[in-house]
PDB file of C-alpha atoms in Angstrom:
ATOM      1  CA  MET Q   1     -15.752   9.642 -14.329  1.00  0.00           C
ATOM      2  CA  ARG Q   2     -17.293   8.387 -11.140  1.00  0.00           C
ATOM      3  CA  LYS Q   3     -18.228  10.458  -8.124  1.00  0.00           C
ATOM      4  CA  LEU Q   4     -15.894   9.667  -5.249  1.00  0.00           C
ATOM      5  CA  GLU Q   5     -17.193   8.507  -1.901  1.00  0.00           C
ATOM      6  CA  ASN Q   6     -16.968  11.250   0.778  1.00  0.00           C
ATOM      7  CA  SER Q   7     -16.089  13.875  -1.834  1.00  0.00           C
ATOM      8  CA  TYR Q   8     -17.896  16.643  -3.657  1.00  0.00           C
ATOM      9  CA  LEU Q   9     -15.622  16.146  -6.653  1.00  0.00           C
ATOM     10  CA  THR Q  10     -15.511  13.471  -9.300  1.00  0.00           C
ATOM     11  CA  GLU Q  11     -12.310  11.474  -9.598  1.00  0.00           C
ATOM     12  CA  LYS Q  12     -11.353  13.444 -12.726  1.00  0.00           C
ATOM     13  CA  GLU Q  13     -11.937  16.812 -11.027  1.00  0.00           C
ATOM     14  CA  LEU Q  14      -9.830  15.726  -8.062  1.00  0.00           C
ATOM     15  CA  ILE Q  15      -6.989  14.536 -10.320  1.00  0.00           C
ATOM     16  CA  LEU Q  16      -7.099  17.784 -12.311  1.00  0.00           C
ATOM     17  CA  SER Q  17      -6.865  19.763  -9.050  1.00  0.00           C
ATOM     18  CA  CYS Q  18      -3.899  17.633  -7.971  1.00  0.00           C
ATOM     19  CA  LYS Q  19      -2.232  18.312 -11.319  1.00  0.00           C
ATOM     20  CA  LYS Q  20      -2.411  22.017 -10.380  1.00  0.00           C
ATOM     21  CA  ASN Q  21      -0.618  21.234  -7.068  1.00  0.00           C
ATOM     22  CA  ASN Q  22      -3.740  22.006  -5.036  1.00  0.00           C
ATOM     23  CA  ARG Q  23      -2.737  20.831  -1.526  1.00  0.00           C
ATOM     24  CA  LYS Q  24      -6.341  20.359  -0.387  1.00  0.00           C
ATOM     25  CA  ALA Q  25      -7.023  18.097  -3.381  1.00  0.00           C
ATOM     26  CA  GLN Q  26      -3.797  16.158  -2.724  1.00  0.00           C
ATOM     27  CA  LYS Q  27      -4.829  15.603   0.891  1.00  0.00           C
ATOM     28  CA  GLU Q  28      -8.275  14.444  -0.235  1.00  0.00           C
ATOM     29  CA  LEU Q  29      -6.762  12.069  -2.796  1.00  0.00           C
ATOM     30  CA  TYR Q  30      -4.468  10.683  -0.098  1.00  0.00           C
ATOM     31  CA  GLU Q  31      -7.382  10.156   2.307  1.00  0.00           C
ATOM     32  CA  ILE Q  32      -9.448   8.375  -0.359  1.00  0.00           C
ATOM     33  CA  TYR Q  33      -6.756   5.940  -1.485  1.00  0.00           C
ATOM     34  CA  LYS Q  34      -4.412   5.492   1.511  1.00  0.00           C
ATOM     35  CA  GLU Q  35      -6.110   2.409   2.987  1.00  0.00           C
ATOM     36  CA  ARG Q  36      -6.409   0.539  -0.311  1.00  0.00           C
ATOM     37  CA  LEU Q  37      -2.803   1.327  -1.236  1.00  0.00           C
ATOM     38  CA  PHE Q  38      -1.599   0.401   2.245  1.00  0.00           C
ATOM     39  CA  LEU Q  39      -3.060  -3.087   1.734  1.00  0.00           C
ATOM     40  CA  VAL Q  40      -1.155  -3.316  -1.558  1.00  0.00           C
ATOM     41  CA  CYS Q  41       2.044  -2.216   0.210  1.00  0.00           C
ATOM     42  CA  LEU Q  42       1.540  -4.810   2.968  1.00  0.00           C
ATOM     43  CA  LYS Q  43       1.575  -7.592   0.363  1.00  0.00           C
ATOM     44  CA  TYR Q  44       5.040  -6.603  -0.810  1.00  0.00           C
ATOM     45  CA  CYS Q  45       6.722  -5.432   2.388  1.00  0.00           C
ATOM     46  CA  ARG Q  46       8.085  -7.407   5.323  1.00  0.00           C
ATOM     47  CA  ASN Q  47       6.193  -5.540   8.014  1.00  0.00           C
ATOM     48  CA  LYS Q  48       3.854  -2.666   8.772  1.00  0.00           C
ATOM     49  CA  ALA Q  49       6.673  -0.111   9.129  1.00  0.00           C
ATOM     50  CA  GLU Q  50       8.096  -0.952   5.690  1.00  0.00           C
ATOM     51  CA  ALA Q  51       4.584  -0.836   4.225  1.00  0.00           C
ATOM     52  CA  GLU Q  52       4.026   2.623   5.742  1.00  0.00           C
ATOM     53  CA  ASP Q  53       7.336   3.835   4.284  1.00  0.00           C
ATOM     54  CA  ASN Q  54       6.398   2.376   0.913  1.00  0.00           C
ATOM     55  CA  LEU Q  55       2.979   4.068   1.089  1.00  0.00           C
ATOM     56  CA  HIS Q  56       4.651   7.414   1.804  1.00  0.00           C
ATOM     57  CA  ASP Q  57       7.114   6.938  -1.075  1.00  0.00           C
ATOM     58  CA  THR Q  58       4.231   5.941  -3.340  1.00  0.00           C
ATOM     59  CA  PHE Q  59       2.304   9.142  -2.684  1.00  0.00           C
ATOM     60  CA  VAL Q  60       5.431  11.256  -3.149  1.00  0.00           C
ATOM     61  CA  GLU Q  61       5.888   9.560  -6.533  1.00  0.00           C
ATOM     62  CA  VAL Q  62       2.189   9.993  -7.369  1.00  0.00           C
ATOM     63  CA  PHE Q  63       2.212  13.722  -6.703  1.00  0.00           C
ATOM     64  CA  LEU Q  64       5.493  14.212  -8.562  1.00  0.00           C
ATOM     65  CA  ASN Q  65       4.136  12.378 -11.610  1.00  0.00           C
ATOM     66  CA  ILE Q  66       0.390  12.997 -11.556  1.00  0.00           C
ATOM     67  CA  LYS Q  67       0.731  15.426 -14.468  1.00  0.00           C
ATOM     68  CA  LYS Q  68       1.760  12.422 -16.583  1.00  0.00           C
ATOM     69  CA  TYR Q  69      -1.517  10.592 -15.876  1.00  0.00           C
ATOM     70  CA  LYS Q  70      -3.545  10.715 -19.123  1.00  0.00           C
ATOM     71  CA  PHE Q  71      -6.934   9.377 -17.899  1.00  0.00           C
ATOM     72  CA  LYS Q  72      -6.402   6.152 -19.840  1.00  0.00           C
ATOM     73  CA  GLY Q  73      -7.231   3.110 -17.767  1.00  0.00           C
ATOM     74  CA  SER Q  74      -8.073   2.949 -14.096  1.00  0.00           C
ATOM     75  CA  PHE Q  75      -6.572   5.650 -11.881  1.00  0.00           C
ATOM     76  CA  GLU Q  76      -6.545   3.230  -8.955  1.00  0.00           C
ATOM     77  CA  GLY Q  77      -4.700   0.719 -11.141  1.00  0.00           C
ATOM     78  CA  TRP Q  78      -2.128   3.431 -11.947  1.00  0.00           C
ATOM     79  CA  LEU Q  79      -1.684   4.094  -8.215  1.00  0.00           C
ATOM     80  CA  LYS Q  80      -1.288   0.378  -7.452  1.00  0.00           C
ATOM     81  CA  ARG Q  81       1.348  -0.027 -10.167  1.00  0.00           C
ATOM     82  CA  ILE Q  82       3.346   2.808  -8.600  1.00  0.00           C
ATOM     83  CA  ALA Q  83       3.086   1.193  -5.133  1.00  0.00           C
ATOM     84  CA  ILE Q  84       4.162  -2.214  -6.466  1.00  0.00           C
ATOM     85  CA  ASN Q  85       7.043  -0.744  -8.463  1.00  0.00           C
ATOM     86  CA  LYS Q  86       8.207   1.249  -5.416  1.00  0.00           C
ATOM     87  CA  ALA Q  87       8.282  -1.908  -3.278  1.00  0.00           C
ATOM     88  CA  ILE Q  88      10.113  -3.870  -5.960  1.00  0.00           C
ATOM     89  CA  SER Q  89      12.687  -1.123  -6.466  1.00  0.00           C
ATOM     90  CA  LEU Q  90      13.275  -0.976  -2.699  1.00  0.00           C
ATOM     91  CA  TYR Q  91      14.318  -4.622  -2.652  1.00  0.00           C
ATOM     92  CA  LYS Q  92      16.222  -4.418  -5.925  1.00  0.00           C
ATOM     93  CA  ASN Q  93      18.218  -1.495  -4.525  1.00  0.00           C
ATOM     94  CA  LYS Q  94      19.005  -3.518  -1.410  1.00  0.00           C
ATOM     95  CA  LYS Q  95      20.280  -6.285  -3.703  1.00  0.00           C
ATOM     96  CA  GLU Q  96      17.995  -8.736  -1.928  1.00  0.00           C
ATOM     97  CA  ILE Q  97      16.478 -10.310  -5.020  1.00  0.00           C
ATOM     98  CA  ASN Q  98      18.434 -13.518  -5.318  1.00  0.00           C
ATOM     99  CA  VAL Q  99      18.613 -15.463  -8.544  1.00  0.00           C
ATOM    100  CA  ILE Q 100      17.725 -19.027  -7.660  1.00  0.00           C
ATOM    101  CA  PHE Q 101      17.395 -21.756 -10.271  1.00  0.00           C
ATOM    102  CA  TYR Q 102      15.208 -24.802  -9.840  1.00  0.00           C
ATOM    103  CA  ASP Q 103      16.649 -27.645 -11.884  1.00  0.00           C
ATOM    104  CA  SER Q 104      13.642 -29.901 -12.399  1.00  0.00           C
ATOM    105  CA  GLN Q 105      10.267 -29.156 -13.903  1.00  0.00           C
ATOM    106  CA  LEU Q 106       7.631 -27.975 -11.473  1.00  0.00           C
ATOM    107  CA  LYS Q 107       4.596 -30.156 -11.083  1.00  0.00           C
ATOM    108  CA  GLU Q 108       1.383 -28.898 -12.635  1.00  0.00           C
ATOM    109  CA  GLU Q 109      -0.265 -28.949  -9.237  1.00  0.00           C
ATOM    110  CA  GLU Q 110       2.239 -26.321  -8.093  1.00  0.00           C
ATOM    111  CA  GLU Q 111       0.832 -23.935 -10.692  1.00  0.00           C
ATOM    112  CA  THR Q 112      -2.717 -24.156  -9.337  1.00  0.00           C
ATOM    113  CA  LYS Q 113      -4.223 -21.579  -7.032  1.00  0.00           C
ATOM    114  CA  LEU Q 114      -3.690 -22.029  -3.303  1.00  0.00           C
ATOM    115  CA  SER Q 115      -7.143 -23.269  -2.314  1.00  0.00           C
ATOM    116  CA  GLU Q 116      -5.673 -24.959   0.766  1.00  0.00           C
ATOM    117  CA  PHE Q 117      -5.383 -21.540   2.460  1.00  0.00           C
ATOM    118  CA  ASN Q 118      -8.979 -20.405   1.788  1.00  0.00           C
ATOM    119  CA  ASP Q 119     -10.249 -21.313   5.266  1.00  0.00           C
ATOM    120  CA  LEU Q 120      -7.513 -19.515   7.184  1.00  0.00           C
ATOM    121  CA  PRO Q 121      -7.972 -16.036   8.689  1.00  0.00           C
ATOM    122  CA  LEU Q 122      -6.695 -13.312   6.371  1.00  0.00           C
ATOM    123  CA  GLN Q 123      -4.412 -11.832   9.048  1.00  0.00           C
ATOM    124  CA  SER Q 124      -2.673 -15.204   9.517  1.00  0.00           C
ATOM    125  CA  ILE Q 125      -2.029 -15.422   5.786  1.00  0.00           C
ATOM    126  CA  ILE Q 126      -0.731 -11.827   5.615  1.00  0.00           C
ATOM    127  CA  ASN Q 127       1.591 -12.467   8.571  1.00  0.00           C
ATOM    128  CA  ALA Q 128       2.911 -15.648   6.940  1.00  0.00           C
ATOM    129  CA  ILE Q 129       3.476 -13.861   3.612  1.00  0.00           C
ATOM    130  CA  GLN Q 130       5.383 -11.076   5.364  1.00  0.00           C
ATOM    131  CA  LYS Q 131       7.746 -13.650   6.895  1.00  0.00           C
ATOM    132  CA  LEU Q 132       8.773 -14.954   3.471  1.00  0.00           C
ATOM    133  CA  PRO Q 133      12.257 -14.014   2.219  1.00  0.00           C
ATOM    134  CA  ASN Q 134      12.021 -10.988  -0.081  1.00  0.00           C
ATOM    135  CA  GLN Q 135      12.603 -12.802  -3.366  1.00  0.00           C
ATOM    136  CA  TYR Q 136       9.884 -15.354  -2.534  1.00  0.00           C
ATOM    137  CA  ARG Q 137       7.410 -12.795  -1.186  1.00  0.00           C
ATOM    138  CA  LEU Q 138       7.680 -10.585  -4.272  1.00  0.00           C
ATOM    139  CA  VAL Q 139       7.144 -13.457  -6.717  1.00  0.00           C
ATOM    140  CA  PHE Q 140       4.307 -14.892  -4.605  1.00  0.00           C
ATOM    141  CA  SER Q 141       2.527 -11.538  -4.339  1.00  0.00           C
ATOM    142  CA  LEU Q 142       2.903 -10.663  -8.008  1.00  0.00           C
ATOM    143  CA  TYR Q 143       1.788 -14.106  -9.186  1.00  0.00           C
ATOM    144  CA  TYR Q 144      -1.007 -15.039  -6.778  1.00  0.00           C
ATOM    145  CA  LEU Q 145      -2.241 -11.772  -5.342  1.00  0.00           C
ATOM    146  CA  ASP Q 146      -1.980  -9.559  -8.417  1.00  0.00           C
ATOM    147  CA  GLY Q 147      -2.390 -12.157 -11.149  1.00  0.00           C
ATOM    148  CA  TYR Q 148       0.815 -11.591 -13.103  1.00  0.00           C
ATOM    149  CA  SER Q 149       2.116 -14.433 -15.297  1.00  0.00           C
ATOM    150  CA  HIS Q 150       5.587 -15.881 -14.736  1.00  0.00           C
ATOM    151  CA  LYS Q 151       6.734 -14.036 -17.858  1.00  0.00           C
ATOM    152  CA  GLU Q 152       5.478 -10.716 -16.419  1.00  0.00           C
ATOM    153  CA  VAL Q 153       6.980 -11.471 -12.994  1.00  0.00           C
ATOM    154  CA  SER Q 154      10.333 -12.268 -14.592  1.00  0.00           C
ATOM    155  CA  GLU Q 155      10.274  -8.979 -16.509  1.00  0.00           C
ATOM    156  CA  LYS Q 156       9.297  -6.917 -13.459  1.00  0.00           C
ATOM    157  CA  LEU Q 157      11.947  -8.466 -11.218  1.00  0.00           C
ATOM    158  CA  ASP Q 158      14.582  -8.924 -13.910  1.00  0.00           C
ATOM    159  CA  ILE Q 159      14.860 -12.671 -13.302  1.00  0.00           C
ATOM    160  CA  SER Q 160      14.334 -15.668 -15.577  1.00  0.00           C
ATOM    161  CA  ILE Q 161      10.967 -17.396 -15.926  1.00  0.00           C
ATOM    162  CA  SER Q 162      12.418 -20.559 -14.365  1.00  0.00           C
ATOM    163  CA  THR Q 163      13.629 -18.500 -11.394  1.00  0.00           C
ATOM    164  CA  SER Q 164      10.144 -17.038 -11.021  1.00  0.00           C
ATOM    165  CA  LYS Q 165       8.663 -20.557 -10.979  1.00  0.00           C
ATOM    166  CA  SER Q 166      11.307 -21.800  -8.573  1.00  0.00           C
ATOM    167  CA  ASN Q 167      10.841 -18.879  -6.188  1.00  0.00           C
ATOM    168  CA  LEU Q 168       7.062 -19.357  -6.294  1.00  0.00           C
ATOM    169  CA  HIS Q 169       7.452 -23.048  -5.501  1.00  0.00           C
ATOM    170  CA  ARG Q 170       9.769 -22.274  -2.585  1.00  0.00           C
ATOM    171  CA  ALA Q 171       7.493 -19.452  -1.398  1.00  0.00           C
ATOM    172  CA  LYS Q 172       4.598 -21.902  -1.114  1.00  0.00           C
ATOM    173  CA  ILE Q 173       6.751 -24.343   0.851  1.00  0.00           C
ATOM    174  CA  HIS Q 174       7.809 -21.567   3.260  1.00  0.00           C
ATOM    175  CA  LEU Q 175       4.242 -20.269   3.465  1.00  0.00           C
ATOM    176  CA  ARG Q 176       2.893 -23.713   4.383  1.00  0.00           C
ATOM    177  CA  GLU Q 177       5.609 -24.058   7.043  1.00  0.00           C
ATOM    178  CA  ASN Q 178       4.878 -20.581   8.449  1.00  0.00           C
ATOM    179  CA  LEU Q 179       1.136 -21.264   8.550  1.00  0.00           C
ATOM    180  CA  ASN Q 180       1.591 -24.733  10.070  1.00  0.00           C
ATOM    181  CA  ASN Q 181       3.950 -23.346  12.727  1.00  0.00           C
ATOM    182  CA  SER Q 182       1.493 -20.550  13.482  1.00  0.00           C
ATOM    183  CA  SER Q 183      -1.407 -23.003  13.678  1.00  0.00           C
ATOM    184  CA  ASN Q 184       0.520 -25.420  15.916  1.00  0.00           C
ATOM    185  CA  LEU Q 185       1.585 -22.568  18.208  1.00  0.00           C
ATOM    186  CA  LYS Q 186      -2.042 -21.422  18.609  1.00  0.00           C
ATOM    187  CA  LYS Q 187      -3.169 -25.002  19.347  1.00  0.00           C
ATOM    188  CA  ALA Q 188      -0.412 -25.373  21.948  1.00  0.00           C
ATOM    189  CA  LYS Q 189      -1.423 -22.108  23.641  1.00  0.00           C
ATOM    190  CA  ARG Q 190      -5.088 -23.184  23.756  1.00  0.00           C
ATOM    191  CA  GLY Q 191      -4.120 -26.561  25.230  1.00  0.00           C
ATOM    192  CA  ALA Q 192      -1.940 -25.002  27.939  1.00  0.00           C
TER     193      ALA Q 192
END
């Protein structure tokens, strides 16, 4: 196991201490991973406040279930899965995941990565993603930001594969509109 930055313990030693409910170790684990997990939460939540709530719920879940962690696979990956699942369950519980069917086949170009957004500032992209309706934002984040396939997205969100594709297509349309509106607003302010 690797030595953690800003810690005298290895990752394994820290996890073992957390499994024993050592509060100091739990605080240290929180401090080490909070920023990275917050960025994960931001991708799935509508705003900073929701992301902070999701981060809190994630760490509660982590500390309740850390004894189940078996040191197989990446610990950070395990943490991220909990954060993603917490965000998804939040929206599922609110009944905000809509089942939307797209009747025609999606063009192959729609399945390519979004290179058109590469030159935009990251904060603009994050803001535009957060403005997406929940069902679009979740599919977009799972597919593009976390690399899940449509089959995996459909299983996670309990929707059909065609709904996943449709929601992704519509998410990109909304995202382009949000980014264009944001860009036009900034240009108008500079011109004024």
